[in-house]
XYZ file of C-alpha atoms in Angstrom:
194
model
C 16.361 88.311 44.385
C 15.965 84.388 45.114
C 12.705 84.044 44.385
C 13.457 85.906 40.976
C 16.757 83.676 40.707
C 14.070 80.844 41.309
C 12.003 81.527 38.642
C 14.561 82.139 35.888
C 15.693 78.627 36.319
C 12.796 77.238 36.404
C 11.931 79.469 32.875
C 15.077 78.503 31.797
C 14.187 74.279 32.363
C 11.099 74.428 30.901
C 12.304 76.475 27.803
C 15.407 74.079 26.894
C 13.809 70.443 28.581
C 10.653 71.475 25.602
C 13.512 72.169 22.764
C 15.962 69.577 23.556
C 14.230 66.927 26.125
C 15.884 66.211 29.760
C 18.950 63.786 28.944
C 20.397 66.703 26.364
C 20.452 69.239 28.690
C 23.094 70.322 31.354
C 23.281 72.471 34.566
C 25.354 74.308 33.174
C 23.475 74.910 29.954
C 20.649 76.004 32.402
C 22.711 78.099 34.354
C 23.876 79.954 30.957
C 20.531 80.143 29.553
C 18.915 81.482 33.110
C 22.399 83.665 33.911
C 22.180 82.644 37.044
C 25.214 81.166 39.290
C 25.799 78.040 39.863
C 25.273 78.516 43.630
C 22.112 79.851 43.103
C 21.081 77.062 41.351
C 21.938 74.585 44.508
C 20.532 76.780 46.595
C 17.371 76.211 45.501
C 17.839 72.860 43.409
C 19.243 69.366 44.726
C 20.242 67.981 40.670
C 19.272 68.237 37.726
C 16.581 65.946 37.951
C 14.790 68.138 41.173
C 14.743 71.007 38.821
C 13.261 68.927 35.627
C 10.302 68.020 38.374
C 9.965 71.558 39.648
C 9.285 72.416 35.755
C 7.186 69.913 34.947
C 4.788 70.898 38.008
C 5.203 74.384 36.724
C 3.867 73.733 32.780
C 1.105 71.390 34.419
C -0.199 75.093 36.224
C 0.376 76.837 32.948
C -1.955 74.125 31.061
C -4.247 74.888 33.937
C -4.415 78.046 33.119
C -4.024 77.947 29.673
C -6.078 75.065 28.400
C -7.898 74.432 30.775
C -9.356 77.862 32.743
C -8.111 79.913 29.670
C -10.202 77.964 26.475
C -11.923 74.350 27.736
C -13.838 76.203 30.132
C -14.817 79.198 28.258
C -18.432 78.678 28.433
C -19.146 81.278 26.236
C -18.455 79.259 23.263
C -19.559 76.379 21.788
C -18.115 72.815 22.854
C -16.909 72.771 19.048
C -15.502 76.401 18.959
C -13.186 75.634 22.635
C -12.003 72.751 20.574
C -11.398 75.012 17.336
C -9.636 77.183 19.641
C -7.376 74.933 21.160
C -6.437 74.174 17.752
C -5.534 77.658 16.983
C -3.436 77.839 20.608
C -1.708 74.850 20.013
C -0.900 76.112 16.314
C -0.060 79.587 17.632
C 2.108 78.404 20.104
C 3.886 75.508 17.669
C 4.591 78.971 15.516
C 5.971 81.502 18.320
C 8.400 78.308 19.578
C 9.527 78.716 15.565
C 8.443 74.906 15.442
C 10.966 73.658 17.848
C 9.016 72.208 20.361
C 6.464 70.280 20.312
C 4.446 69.252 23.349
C 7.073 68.648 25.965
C 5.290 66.174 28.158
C 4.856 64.411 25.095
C 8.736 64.871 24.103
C 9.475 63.612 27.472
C 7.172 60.393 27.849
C 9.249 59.075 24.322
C 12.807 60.334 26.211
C 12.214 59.150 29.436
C 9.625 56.288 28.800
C 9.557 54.365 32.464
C 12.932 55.576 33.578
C 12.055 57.385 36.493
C 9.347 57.338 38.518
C 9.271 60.782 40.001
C 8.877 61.552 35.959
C 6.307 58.865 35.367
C 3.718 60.476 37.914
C 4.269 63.893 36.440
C 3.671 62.948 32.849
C 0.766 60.642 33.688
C -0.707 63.479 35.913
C -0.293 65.533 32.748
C -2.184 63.166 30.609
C -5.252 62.222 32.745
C -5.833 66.000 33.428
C -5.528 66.643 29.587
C -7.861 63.910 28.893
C -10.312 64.351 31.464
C -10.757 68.117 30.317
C -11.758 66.835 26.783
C -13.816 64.632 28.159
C -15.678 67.614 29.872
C -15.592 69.136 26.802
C -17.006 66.308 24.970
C -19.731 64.944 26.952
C -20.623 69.230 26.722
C -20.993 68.544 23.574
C -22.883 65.585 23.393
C -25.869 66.821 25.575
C -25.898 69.764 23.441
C -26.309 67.722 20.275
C -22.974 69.243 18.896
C -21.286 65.726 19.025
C -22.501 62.424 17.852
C -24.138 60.725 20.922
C -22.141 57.124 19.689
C -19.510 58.811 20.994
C -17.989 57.385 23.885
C -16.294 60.887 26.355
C -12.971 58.999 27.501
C -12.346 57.667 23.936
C -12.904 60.447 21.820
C -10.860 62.487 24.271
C -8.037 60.197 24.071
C -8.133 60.259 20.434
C -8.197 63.515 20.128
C -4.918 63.222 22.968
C -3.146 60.940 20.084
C -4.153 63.090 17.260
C -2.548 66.121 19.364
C 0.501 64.203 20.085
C 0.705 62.498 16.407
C 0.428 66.291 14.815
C 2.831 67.885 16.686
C 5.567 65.292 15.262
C 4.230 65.589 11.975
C 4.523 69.302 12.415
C 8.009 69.383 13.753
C 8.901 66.764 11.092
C 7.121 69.062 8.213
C 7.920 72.422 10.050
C 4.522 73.070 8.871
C 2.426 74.257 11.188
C -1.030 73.484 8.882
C -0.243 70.077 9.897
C -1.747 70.651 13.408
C -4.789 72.198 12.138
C -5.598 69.420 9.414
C -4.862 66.396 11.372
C -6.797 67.773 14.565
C -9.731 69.029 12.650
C -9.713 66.092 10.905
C -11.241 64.450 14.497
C -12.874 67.302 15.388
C -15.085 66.978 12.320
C -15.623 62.925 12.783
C -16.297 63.483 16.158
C -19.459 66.459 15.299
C -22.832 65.114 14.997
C -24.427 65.245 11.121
């Protein structure tokens, strides 16, 4: 029963910290949202903040899994088509979230900027994983000709990084989740060789 108790709070986090960033949201709005006690929450929680780090560790394993294991790796297609298909996750999951969230570690970088350091590591850990699995992706695709060899890995990866980041606003500002696909293939299609 703890470990479930656990785990619902930590759903709970990640769920309302990706709708309404960390300052907006309460304990108590987690402990409605997870219907779990307030004791159970200190049991396994110090503050608020000790659970925002818990959930933050927890959606860096799901992008493991997800992005990275799940689609970046997925030798089995193209450099291009892993790329394409990150596109249509992204887009897919912009839609099932009914275009309320948009990348919460990007969400949470604006909110929290340098605030907190326990924060800070997180997020950066976040974005130098994300980036450095492009890059994989990229330099994939340069040796296979799929990508122009100008290219420089770390660059285009972090463009691509912005392009993600600057879509998802656009896409929560348009609730239009076409503006993901355009804007990313967009740099997906500078980025393939002629």
């Amino acid at each position: 029963m703890g470990r479930r108790n656990k785990f619902k709070i930590l759903d709970a986090t990640v769920k309302l910290m990706g709708e309404q960033g960390f300052s907006r949201v309460s304990v108590d709005d987690i402990l409605k949202e997870s219907q779990v006690q307030k004791s159970n929450f200190y049991y396994h929680f110090k503050s608020k903040e000790d659970i925002a780090i818990a959930a933050l560790s927890e959606m860096l394993a799901k992008v493991d899994d997800e992005i990275w294991q799940g689609i970046l790796q997925d030798k089995a297609l193209s450099p291009k088509d892993r790329l394409e298909k990150l596109v249509a996750h992204l887009i897919e999951t912009f839609e099932r979230n009914q275009g309320k969230m948009g990348d919460p570690f990007g969400n949470l970088v604006a909110e929290m900027g340098d605030h907190n350091q326990r924060f800070q590591e997180k997020l950066n850990d976040y974005f130098i994983r994300y980036s450095s699995y492009l890059e994989s992706v990229i330099e994939e695709g340069i040796e296979e000709d799929e990508f122009r060899r100008s290219l420089i890995p770390r660059e285009a990866a972090e463009a691509i990084l912005c392009q993600i980041q600057g879509a998802y606003l656009l896409a929560r500002a348009y609730q239009d989740p076409g503006t993901l696909r355009r804007n990313i293939e967009f740099l997906i299609n500078i980025i393939c060789a002629d």
